Tab-separated table of N, CA, C and O in Angstrom:
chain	number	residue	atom	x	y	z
A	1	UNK	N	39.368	114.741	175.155
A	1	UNK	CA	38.143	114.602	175.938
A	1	UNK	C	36.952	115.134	175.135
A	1	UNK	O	36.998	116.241	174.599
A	2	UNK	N	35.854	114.305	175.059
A	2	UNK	CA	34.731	115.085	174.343
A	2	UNK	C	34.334	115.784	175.351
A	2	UNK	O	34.411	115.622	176.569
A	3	UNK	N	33.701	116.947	174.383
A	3	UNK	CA	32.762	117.912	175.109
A	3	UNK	C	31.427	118.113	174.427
A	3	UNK	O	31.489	118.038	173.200
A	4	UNK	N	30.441	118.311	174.855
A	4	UNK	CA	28.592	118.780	174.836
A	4	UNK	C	28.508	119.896	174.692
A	4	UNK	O	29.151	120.673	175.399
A	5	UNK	N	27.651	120.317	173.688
A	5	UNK	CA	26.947	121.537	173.997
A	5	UNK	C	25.562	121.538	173.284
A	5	UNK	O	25.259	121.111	172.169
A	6	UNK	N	24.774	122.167	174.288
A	6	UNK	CA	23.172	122.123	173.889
A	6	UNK	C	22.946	123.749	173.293
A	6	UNK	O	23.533	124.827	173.392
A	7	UNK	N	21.630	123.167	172.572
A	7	UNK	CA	21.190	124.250	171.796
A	7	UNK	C	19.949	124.315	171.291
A	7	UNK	O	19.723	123.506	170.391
A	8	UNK	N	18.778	125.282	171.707
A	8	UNK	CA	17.580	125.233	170.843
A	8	UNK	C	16.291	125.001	172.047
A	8	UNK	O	15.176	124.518	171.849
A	9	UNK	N	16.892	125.540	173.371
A	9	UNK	CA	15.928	125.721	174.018
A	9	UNK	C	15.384	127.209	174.319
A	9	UNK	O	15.948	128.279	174.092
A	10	UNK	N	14.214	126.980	174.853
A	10	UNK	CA	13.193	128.825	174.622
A	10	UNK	C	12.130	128.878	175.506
A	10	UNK	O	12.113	128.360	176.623
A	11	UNK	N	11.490	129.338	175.130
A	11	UNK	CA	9.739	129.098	176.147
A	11	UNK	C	8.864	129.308	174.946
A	11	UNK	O	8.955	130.076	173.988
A	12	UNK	N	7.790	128.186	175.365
A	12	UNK	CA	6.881	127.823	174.744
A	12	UNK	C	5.356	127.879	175.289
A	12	UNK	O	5.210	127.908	176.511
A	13	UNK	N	4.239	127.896	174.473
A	13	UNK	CA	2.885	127.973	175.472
A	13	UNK	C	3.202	125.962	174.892
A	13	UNK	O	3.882	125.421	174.020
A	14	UNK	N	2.197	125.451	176.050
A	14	UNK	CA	1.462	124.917	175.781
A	14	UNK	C	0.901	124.164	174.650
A	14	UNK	O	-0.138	124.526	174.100
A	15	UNK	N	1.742	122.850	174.197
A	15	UNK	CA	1.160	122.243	173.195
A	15	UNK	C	1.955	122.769	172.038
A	15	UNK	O	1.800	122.129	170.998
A	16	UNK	N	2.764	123.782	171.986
A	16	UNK	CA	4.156	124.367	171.087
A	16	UNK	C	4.955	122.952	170.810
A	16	UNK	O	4.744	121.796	171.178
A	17	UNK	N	6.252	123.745	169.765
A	17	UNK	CA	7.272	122.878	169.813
A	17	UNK	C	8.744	123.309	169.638
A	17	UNK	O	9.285	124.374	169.342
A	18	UNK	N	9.252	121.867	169.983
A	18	UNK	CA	11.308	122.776	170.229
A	18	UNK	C	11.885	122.007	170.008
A	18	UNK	O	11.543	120.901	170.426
A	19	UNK	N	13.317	122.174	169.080
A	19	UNK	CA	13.809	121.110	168.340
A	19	UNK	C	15.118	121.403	169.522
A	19	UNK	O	15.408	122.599	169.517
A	20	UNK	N	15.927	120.616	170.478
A	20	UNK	CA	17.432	120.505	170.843
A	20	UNK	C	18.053	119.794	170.038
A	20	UNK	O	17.681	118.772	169.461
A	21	UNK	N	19.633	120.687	169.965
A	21	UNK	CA	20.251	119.707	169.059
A	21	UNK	C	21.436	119.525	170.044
A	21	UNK	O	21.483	120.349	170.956
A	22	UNK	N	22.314	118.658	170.004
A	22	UNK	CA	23.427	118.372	171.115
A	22	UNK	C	24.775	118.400	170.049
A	22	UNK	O	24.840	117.689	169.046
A	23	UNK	N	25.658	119.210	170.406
A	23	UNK	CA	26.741	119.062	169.274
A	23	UNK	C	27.912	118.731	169.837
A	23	UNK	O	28.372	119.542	170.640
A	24	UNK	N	28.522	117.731	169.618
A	24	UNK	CA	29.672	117.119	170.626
A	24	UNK	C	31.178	117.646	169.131
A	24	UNK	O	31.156	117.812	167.911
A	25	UNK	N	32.254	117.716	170.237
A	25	UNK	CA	33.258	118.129	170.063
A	25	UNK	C	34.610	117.223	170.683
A	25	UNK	O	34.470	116.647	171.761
A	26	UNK	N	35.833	117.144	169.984
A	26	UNK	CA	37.193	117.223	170.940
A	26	UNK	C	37.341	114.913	170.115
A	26	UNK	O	38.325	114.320	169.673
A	27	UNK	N	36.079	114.492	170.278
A	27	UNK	CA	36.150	112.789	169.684
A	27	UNK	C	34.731	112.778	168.860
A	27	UNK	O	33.813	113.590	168.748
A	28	UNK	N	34.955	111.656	168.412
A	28	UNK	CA	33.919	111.477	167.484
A	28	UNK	C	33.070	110.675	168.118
A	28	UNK	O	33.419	109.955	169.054
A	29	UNK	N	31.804	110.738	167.627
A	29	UNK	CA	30.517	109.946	168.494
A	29	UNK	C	30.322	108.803	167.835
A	29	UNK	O	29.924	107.842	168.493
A	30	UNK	N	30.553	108.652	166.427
A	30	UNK	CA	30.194	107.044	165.816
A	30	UNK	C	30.764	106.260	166.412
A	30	UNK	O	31.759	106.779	166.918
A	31	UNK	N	30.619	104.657	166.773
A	31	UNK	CA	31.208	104.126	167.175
A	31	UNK	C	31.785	103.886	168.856
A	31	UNK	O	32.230	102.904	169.451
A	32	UNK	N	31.567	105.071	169.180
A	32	UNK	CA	32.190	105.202	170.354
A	32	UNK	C	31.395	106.071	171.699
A	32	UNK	O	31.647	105.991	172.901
A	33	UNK	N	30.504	106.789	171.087
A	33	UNK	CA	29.225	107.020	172.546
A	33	UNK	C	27.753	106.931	171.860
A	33	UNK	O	27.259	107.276	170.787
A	34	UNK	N	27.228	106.158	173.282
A	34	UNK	CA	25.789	106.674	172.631
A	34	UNK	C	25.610	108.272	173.592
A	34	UNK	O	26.434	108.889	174.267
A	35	UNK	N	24.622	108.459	173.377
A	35	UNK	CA	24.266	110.119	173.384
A	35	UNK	C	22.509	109.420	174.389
A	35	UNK	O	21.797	108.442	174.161
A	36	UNK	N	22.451	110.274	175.224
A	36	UNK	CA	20.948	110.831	176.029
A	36	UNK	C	20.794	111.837	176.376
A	36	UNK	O	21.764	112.568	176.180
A	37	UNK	N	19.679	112.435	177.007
A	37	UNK	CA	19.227	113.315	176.755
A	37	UNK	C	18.110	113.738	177.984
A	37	UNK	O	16.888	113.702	177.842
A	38	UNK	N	18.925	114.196	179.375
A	38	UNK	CA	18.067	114.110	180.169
A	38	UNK	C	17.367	115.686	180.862
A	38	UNK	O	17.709	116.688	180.234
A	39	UNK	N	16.739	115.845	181.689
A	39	UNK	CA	16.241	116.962	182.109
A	39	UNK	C	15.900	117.225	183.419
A	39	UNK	O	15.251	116.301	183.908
A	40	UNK	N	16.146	118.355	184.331
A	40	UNK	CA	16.104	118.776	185.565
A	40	UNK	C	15.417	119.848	185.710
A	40	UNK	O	15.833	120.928	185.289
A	41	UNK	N	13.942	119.673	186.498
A	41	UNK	CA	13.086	120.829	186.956
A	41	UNK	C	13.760	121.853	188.247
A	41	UNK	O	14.841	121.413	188.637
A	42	UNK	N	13.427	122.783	188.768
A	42	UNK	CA	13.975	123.645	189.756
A	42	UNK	C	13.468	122.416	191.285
A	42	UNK	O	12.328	122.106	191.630
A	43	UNK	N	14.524	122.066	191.767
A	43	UNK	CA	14.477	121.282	193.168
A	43	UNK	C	13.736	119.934	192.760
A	43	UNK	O	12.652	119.636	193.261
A	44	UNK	N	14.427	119.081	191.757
A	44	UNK	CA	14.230	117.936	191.144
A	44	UNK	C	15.157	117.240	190.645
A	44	UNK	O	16.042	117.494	189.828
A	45	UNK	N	14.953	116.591	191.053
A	45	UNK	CA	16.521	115.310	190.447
A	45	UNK	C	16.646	115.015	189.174
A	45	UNK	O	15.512	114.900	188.709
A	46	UNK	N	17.486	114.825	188.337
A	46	UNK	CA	17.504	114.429	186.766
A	46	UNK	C	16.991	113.404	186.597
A	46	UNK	O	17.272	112.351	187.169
A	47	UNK	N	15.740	113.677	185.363
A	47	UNK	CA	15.302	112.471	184.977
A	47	UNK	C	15.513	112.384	183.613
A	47	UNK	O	15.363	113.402	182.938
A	48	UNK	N	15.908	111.105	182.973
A	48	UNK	CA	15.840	110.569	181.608
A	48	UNK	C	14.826	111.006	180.816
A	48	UNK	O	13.695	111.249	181.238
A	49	UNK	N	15.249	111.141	179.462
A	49	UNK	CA	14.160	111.624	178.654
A	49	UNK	C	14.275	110.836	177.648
A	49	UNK	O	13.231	110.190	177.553
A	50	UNK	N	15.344	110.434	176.488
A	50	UNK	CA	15.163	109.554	175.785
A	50	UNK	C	17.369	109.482	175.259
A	50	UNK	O	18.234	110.351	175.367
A	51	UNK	N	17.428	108.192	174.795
A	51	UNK	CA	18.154	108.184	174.189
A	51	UNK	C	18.698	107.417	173.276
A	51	UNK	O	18.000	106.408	173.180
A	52	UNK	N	19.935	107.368	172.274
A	52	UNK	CA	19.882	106.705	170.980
A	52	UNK	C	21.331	106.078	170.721
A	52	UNK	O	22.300	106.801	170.953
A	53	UNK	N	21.519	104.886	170.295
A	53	UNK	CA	22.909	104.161	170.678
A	53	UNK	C	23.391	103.852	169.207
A	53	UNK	O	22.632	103.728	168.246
A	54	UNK	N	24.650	103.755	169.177
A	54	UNK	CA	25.537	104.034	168.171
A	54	UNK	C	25.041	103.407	166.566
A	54	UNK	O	25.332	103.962	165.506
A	55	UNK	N	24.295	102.226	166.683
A	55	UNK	CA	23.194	101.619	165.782
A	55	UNK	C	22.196	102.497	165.060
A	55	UNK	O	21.928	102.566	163.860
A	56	UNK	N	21.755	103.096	166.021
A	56	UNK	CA	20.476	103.824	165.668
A	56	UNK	C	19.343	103.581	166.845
A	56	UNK	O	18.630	104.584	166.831
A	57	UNK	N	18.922	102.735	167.777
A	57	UNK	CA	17.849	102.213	168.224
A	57	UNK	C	17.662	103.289	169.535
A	57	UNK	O	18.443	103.846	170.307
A	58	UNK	N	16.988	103.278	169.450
A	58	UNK	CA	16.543	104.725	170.763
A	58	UNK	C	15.171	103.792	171.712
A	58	UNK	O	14.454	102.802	171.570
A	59	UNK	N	15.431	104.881	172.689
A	59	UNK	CA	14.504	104.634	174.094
A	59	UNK	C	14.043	105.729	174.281
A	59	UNK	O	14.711	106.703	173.934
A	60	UNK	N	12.721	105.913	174.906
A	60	UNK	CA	11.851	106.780	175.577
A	60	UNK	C	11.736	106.686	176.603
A	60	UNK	O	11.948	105.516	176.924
A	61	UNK	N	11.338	107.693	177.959
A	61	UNK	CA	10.739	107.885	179.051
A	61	UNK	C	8.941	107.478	178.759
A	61	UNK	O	8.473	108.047	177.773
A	62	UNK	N	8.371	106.939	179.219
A	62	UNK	CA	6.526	106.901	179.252
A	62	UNK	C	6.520	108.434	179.132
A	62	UNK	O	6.451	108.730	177.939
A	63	UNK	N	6.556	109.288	179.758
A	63	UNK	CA	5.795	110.412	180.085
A	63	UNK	C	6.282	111.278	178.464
A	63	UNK	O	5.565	112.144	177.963
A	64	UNK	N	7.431	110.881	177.932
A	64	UNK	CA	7.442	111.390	176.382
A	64	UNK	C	7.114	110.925	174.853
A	64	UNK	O	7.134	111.388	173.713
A	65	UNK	N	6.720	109.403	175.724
A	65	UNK	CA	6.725	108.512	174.309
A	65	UNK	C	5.812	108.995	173.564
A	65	UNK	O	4.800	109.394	174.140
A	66	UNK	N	5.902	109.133	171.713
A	66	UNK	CA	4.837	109.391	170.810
A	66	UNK	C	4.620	111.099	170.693
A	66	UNK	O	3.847	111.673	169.926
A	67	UNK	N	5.600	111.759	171.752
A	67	UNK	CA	5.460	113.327	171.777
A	67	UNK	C	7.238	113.693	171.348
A	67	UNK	O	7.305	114.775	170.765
A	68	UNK	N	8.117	113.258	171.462
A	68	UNK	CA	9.145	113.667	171.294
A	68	UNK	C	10.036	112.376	170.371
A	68	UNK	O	9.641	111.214	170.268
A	69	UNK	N	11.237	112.906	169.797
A	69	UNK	CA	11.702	112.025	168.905
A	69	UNK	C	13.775	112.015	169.065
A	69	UNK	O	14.433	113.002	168.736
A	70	UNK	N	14.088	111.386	169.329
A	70	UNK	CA	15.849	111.893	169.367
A	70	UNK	C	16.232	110.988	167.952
A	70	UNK	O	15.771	109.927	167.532
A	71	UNK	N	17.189	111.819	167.471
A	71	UNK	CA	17.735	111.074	166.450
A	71	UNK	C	19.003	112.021	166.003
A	71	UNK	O	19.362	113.126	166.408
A	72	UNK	N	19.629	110.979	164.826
A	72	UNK	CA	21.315	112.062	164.657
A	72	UNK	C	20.974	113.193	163.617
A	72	UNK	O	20.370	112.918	162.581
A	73	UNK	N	21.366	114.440	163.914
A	73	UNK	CA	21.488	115.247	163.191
A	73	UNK	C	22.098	115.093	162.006
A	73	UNK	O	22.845	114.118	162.084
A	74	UNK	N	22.143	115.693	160.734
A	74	UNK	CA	22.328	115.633	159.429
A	74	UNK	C	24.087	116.224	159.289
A	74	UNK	O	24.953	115.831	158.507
A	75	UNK	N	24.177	117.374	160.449
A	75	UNK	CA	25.582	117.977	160.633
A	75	UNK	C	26.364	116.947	161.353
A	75	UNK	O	25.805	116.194	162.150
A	76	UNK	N	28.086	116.856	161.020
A	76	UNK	CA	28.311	115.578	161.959
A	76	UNK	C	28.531	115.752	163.250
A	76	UNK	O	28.909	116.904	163.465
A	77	UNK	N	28.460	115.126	164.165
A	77	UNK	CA	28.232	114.908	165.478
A	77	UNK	C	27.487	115.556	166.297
A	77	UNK	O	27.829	116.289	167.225
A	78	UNK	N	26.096	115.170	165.812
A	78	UNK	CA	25.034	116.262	166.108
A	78	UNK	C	24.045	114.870	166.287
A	78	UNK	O	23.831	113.906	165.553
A	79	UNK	N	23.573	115.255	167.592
A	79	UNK	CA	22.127	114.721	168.170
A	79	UNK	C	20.788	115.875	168.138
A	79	UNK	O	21.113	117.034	168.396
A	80	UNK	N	19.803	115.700	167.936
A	80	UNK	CA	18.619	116.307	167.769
A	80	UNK	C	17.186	115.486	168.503
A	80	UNK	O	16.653	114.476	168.043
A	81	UNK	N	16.693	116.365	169.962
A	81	UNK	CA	15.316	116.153	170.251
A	81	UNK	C	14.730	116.831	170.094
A	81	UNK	O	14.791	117.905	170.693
A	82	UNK	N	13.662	116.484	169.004
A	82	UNK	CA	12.439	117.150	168.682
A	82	UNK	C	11.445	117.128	169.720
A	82	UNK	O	11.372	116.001	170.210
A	83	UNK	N	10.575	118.033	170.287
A	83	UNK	CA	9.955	117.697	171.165
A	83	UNK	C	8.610	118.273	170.776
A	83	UNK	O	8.826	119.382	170.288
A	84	UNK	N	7.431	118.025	170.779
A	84	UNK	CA	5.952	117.984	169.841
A	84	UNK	C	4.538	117.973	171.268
A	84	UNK	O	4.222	117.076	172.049
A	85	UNK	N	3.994	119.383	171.088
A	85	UNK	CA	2.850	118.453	171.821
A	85	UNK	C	3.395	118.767	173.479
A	85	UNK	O	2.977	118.007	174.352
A	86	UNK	N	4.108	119.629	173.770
A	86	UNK	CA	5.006	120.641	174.588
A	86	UNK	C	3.604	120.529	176.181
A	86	UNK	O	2.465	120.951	175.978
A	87	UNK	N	4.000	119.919	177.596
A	87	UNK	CA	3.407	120.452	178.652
A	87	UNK	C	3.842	120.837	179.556
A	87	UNK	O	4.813	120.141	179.851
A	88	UNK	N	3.580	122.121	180.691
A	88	UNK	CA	3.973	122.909	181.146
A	88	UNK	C	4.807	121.764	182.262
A	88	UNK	O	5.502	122.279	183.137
A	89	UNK	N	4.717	120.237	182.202
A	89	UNK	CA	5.684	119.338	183.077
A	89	UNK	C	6.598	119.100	182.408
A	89	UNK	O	7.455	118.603	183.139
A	90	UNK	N	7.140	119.200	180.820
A	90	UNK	CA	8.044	119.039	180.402
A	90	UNK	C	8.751	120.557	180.481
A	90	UNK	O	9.107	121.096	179.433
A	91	UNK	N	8.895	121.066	181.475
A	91	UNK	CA	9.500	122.291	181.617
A	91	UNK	C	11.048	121.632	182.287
A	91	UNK	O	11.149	120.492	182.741
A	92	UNK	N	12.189	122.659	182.214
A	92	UNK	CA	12.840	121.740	183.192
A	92	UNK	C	14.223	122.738	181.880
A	92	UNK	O	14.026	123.370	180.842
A	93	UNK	N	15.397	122.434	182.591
A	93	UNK	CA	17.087	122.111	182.161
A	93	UNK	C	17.260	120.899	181.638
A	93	UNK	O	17.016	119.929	182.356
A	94	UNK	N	17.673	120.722	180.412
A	94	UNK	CA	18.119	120.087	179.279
A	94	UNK	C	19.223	119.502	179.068
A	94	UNK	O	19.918	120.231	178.360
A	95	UNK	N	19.952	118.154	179.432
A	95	UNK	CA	21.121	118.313	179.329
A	95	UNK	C	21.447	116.703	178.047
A	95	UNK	O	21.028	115.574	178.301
A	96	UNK	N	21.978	116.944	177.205
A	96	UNK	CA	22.377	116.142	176.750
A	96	UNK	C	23.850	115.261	177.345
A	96	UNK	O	24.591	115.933	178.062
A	97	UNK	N	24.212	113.999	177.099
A	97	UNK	CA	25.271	113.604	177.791
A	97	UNK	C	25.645	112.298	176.998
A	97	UNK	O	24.836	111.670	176.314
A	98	UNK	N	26.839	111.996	177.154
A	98	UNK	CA	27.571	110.704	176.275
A	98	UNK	C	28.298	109.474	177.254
A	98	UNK	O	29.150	109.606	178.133
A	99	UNK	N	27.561	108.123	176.703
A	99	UNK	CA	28.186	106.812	177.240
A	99	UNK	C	29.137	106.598	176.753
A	99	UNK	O	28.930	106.864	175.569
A	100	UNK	N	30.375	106.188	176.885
A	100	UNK	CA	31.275	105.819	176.169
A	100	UNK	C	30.635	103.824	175.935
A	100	UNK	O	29.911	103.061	176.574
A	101	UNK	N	31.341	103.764	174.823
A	101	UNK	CA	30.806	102.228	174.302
A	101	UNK	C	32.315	101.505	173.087
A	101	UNK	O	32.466	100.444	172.482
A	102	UNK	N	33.215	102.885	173.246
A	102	UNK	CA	33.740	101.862	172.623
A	102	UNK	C	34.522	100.684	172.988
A	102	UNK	O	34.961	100.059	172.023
A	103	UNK	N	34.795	100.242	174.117
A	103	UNK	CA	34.981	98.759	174.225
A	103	UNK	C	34.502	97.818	174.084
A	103	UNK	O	35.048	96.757	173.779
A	104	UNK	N	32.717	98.137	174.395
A	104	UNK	CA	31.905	97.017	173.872
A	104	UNK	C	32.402	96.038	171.871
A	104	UNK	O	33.070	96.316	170.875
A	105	UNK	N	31.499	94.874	172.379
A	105	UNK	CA	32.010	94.315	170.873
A	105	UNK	C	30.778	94.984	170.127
A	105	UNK	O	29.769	95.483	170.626
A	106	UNK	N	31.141	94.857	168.797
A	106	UNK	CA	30.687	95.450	167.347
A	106	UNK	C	28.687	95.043	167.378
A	106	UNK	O	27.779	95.709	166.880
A	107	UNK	N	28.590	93.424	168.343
A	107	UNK	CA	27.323	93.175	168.184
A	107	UNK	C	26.687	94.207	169.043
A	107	UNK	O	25.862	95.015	168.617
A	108	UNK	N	27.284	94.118	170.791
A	108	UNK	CA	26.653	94.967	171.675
A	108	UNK	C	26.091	96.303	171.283
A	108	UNK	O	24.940	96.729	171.182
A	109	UNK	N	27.246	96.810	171.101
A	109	UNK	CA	27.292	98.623	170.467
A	109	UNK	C	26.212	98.768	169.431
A	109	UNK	O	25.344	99.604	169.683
A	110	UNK	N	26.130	98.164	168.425
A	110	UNK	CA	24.685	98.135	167.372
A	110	UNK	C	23.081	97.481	168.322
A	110	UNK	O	21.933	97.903	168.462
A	111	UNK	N	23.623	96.633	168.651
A	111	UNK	CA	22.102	96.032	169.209
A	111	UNK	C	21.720	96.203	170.711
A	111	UNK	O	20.543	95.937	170.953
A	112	UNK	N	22.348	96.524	171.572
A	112	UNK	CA	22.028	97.104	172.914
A	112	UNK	C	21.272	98.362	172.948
A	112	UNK	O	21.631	99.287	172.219
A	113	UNK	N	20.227	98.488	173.751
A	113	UNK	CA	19.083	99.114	173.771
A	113	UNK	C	20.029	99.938	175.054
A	113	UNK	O	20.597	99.499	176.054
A	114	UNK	N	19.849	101.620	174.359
A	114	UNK	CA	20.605	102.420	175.211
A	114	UNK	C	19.714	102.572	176.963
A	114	UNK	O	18.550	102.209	177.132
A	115	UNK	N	20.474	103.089	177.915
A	115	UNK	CA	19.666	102.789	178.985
A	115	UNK	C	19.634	104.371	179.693
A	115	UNK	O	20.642	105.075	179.641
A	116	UNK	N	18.291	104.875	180.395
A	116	UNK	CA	18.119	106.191	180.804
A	116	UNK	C	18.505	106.000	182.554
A	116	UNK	O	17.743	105.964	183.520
A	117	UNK	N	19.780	105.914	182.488
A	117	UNK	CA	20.409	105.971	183.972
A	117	UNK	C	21.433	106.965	183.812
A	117	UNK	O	22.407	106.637	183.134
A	118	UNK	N	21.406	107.862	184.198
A	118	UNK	CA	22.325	108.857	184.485
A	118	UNK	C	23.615	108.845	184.918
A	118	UNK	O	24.532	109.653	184.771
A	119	UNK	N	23.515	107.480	185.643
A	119	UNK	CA	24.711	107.054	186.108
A	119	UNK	C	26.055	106.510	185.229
A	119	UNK	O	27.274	106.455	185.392
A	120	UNK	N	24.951	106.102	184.080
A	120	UNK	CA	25.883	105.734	183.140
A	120	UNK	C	26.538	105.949	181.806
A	120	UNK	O	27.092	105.249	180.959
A	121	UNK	N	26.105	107.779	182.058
A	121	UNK	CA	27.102	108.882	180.900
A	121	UNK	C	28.094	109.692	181.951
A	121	UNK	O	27.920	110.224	183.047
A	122	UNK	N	29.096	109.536	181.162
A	122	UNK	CA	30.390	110.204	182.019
A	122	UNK	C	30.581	111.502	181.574
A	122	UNK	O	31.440	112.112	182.211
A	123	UNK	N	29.844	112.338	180.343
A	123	UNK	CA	30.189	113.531	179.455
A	123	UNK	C	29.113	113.561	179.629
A	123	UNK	O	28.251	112.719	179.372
A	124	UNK	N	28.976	115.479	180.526
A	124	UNK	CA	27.431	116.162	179.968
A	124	UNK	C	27.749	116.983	179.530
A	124	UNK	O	28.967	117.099	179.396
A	125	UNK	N	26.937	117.964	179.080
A	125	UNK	CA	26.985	119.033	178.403
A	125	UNK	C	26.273	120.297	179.582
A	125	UNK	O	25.723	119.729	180.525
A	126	UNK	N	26.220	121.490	179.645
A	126	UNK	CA	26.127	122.533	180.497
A	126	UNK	C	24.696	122.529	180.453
A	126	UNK	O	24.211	123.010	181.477
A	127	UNK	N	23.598	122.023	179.338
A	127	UNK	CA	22.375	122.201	179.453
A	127	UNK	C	21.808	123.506	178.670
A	127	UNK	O	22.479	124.536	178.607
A	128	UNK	N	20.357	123.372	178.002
A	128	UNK	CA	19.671	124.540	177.944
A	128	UNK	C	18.368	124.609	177.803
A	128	UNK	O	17.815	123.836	177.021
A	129	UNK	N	17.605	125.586	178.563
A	129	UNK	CA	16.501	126.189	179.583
A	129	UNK	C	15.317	125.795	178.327
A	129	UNK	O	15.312	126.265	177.189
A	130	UNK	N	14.507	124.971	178.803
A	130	UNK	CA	12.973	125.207	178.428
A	130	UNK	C	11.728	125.431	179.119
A	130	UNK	O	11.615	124.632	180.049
A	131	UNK	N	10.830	126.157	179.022
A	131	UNK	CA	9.885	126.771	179.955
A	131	UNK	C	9.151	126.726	179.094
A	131	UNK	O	9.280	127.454	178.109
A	132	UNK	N	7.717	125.446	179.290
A	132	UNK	CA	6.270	125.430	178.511
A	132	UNK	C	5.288	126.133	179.656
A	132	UNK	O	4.915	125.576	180.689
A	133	UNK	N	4.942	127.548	179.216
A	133	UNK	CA	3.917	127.917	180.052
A	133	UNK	C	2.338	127.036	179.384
A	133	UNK	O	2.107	126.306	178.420
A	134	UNK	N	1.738	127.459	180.222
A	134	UNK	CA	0.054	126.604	180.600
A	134	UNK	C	-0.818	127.778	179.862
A	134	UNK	O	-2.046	127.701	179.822
């Protein structure tokens, strides 16, 4: 069974920045999950933030596009959101999480544009805390 774990959240003022990295364990992620990357304020439902599919091709939320960046870490099985340009609404619990994809065929899995529904990662990770004060 894979497992998640987040890392590289803190508190920030305002317009700061914070790199998460997501480090999965237990299976390997090439090939076989894409990875997102969503977030939960105190008495708020999880919302999507961005995420990146086994190809390479990533998606944004509007409210992050052009301020934050997900992409694979350099260590293996490592996801990384950079986040740039930090506002006290991007405050919130952090959770990275994994689609499984490997049944899809070889075209899907490369060229399918990953999707920010929550519904459709089965592996999260426990999350970790960012707080942009104002």
């Amino acid at each position: 069974q894979l497992t998640l774990v987040e890392s590289g959240g803190g508190e920030v003022q305002s317009g700061g920045s914070l790199t998460l990295s997501c480090t999965a364990s237990g299976l390997p992620l090439d090939y076989t999950y894409n990875i997102g990357w969503f977030r939960q304020a105190p008495g708020m439902g999880s919302e999507g933030v961005a995420c990146i599919n086994i190809g390479g091709l990533t998606n944004y939320r509007d409210p992050v596009k052009g301020r934050f960046i997900i992409s694979k870490g350099s260590a293996r099985n490592t996801v990384l959101l950079q986040m740039d340009r930090l506002l006290p609404e991007d405050s919130g619990r952090y959770y990275c999480a994994a689609q499984r994809v490997d049944q899809w065929s070889k075209s899907k899995l490369l060229q399918a544009m990953c999707v920010l529904d929550s519904q459709e990662y089965g592996v999260w990770g426990r999350g970790t805390q960012v707080t942009v004060s104002s």
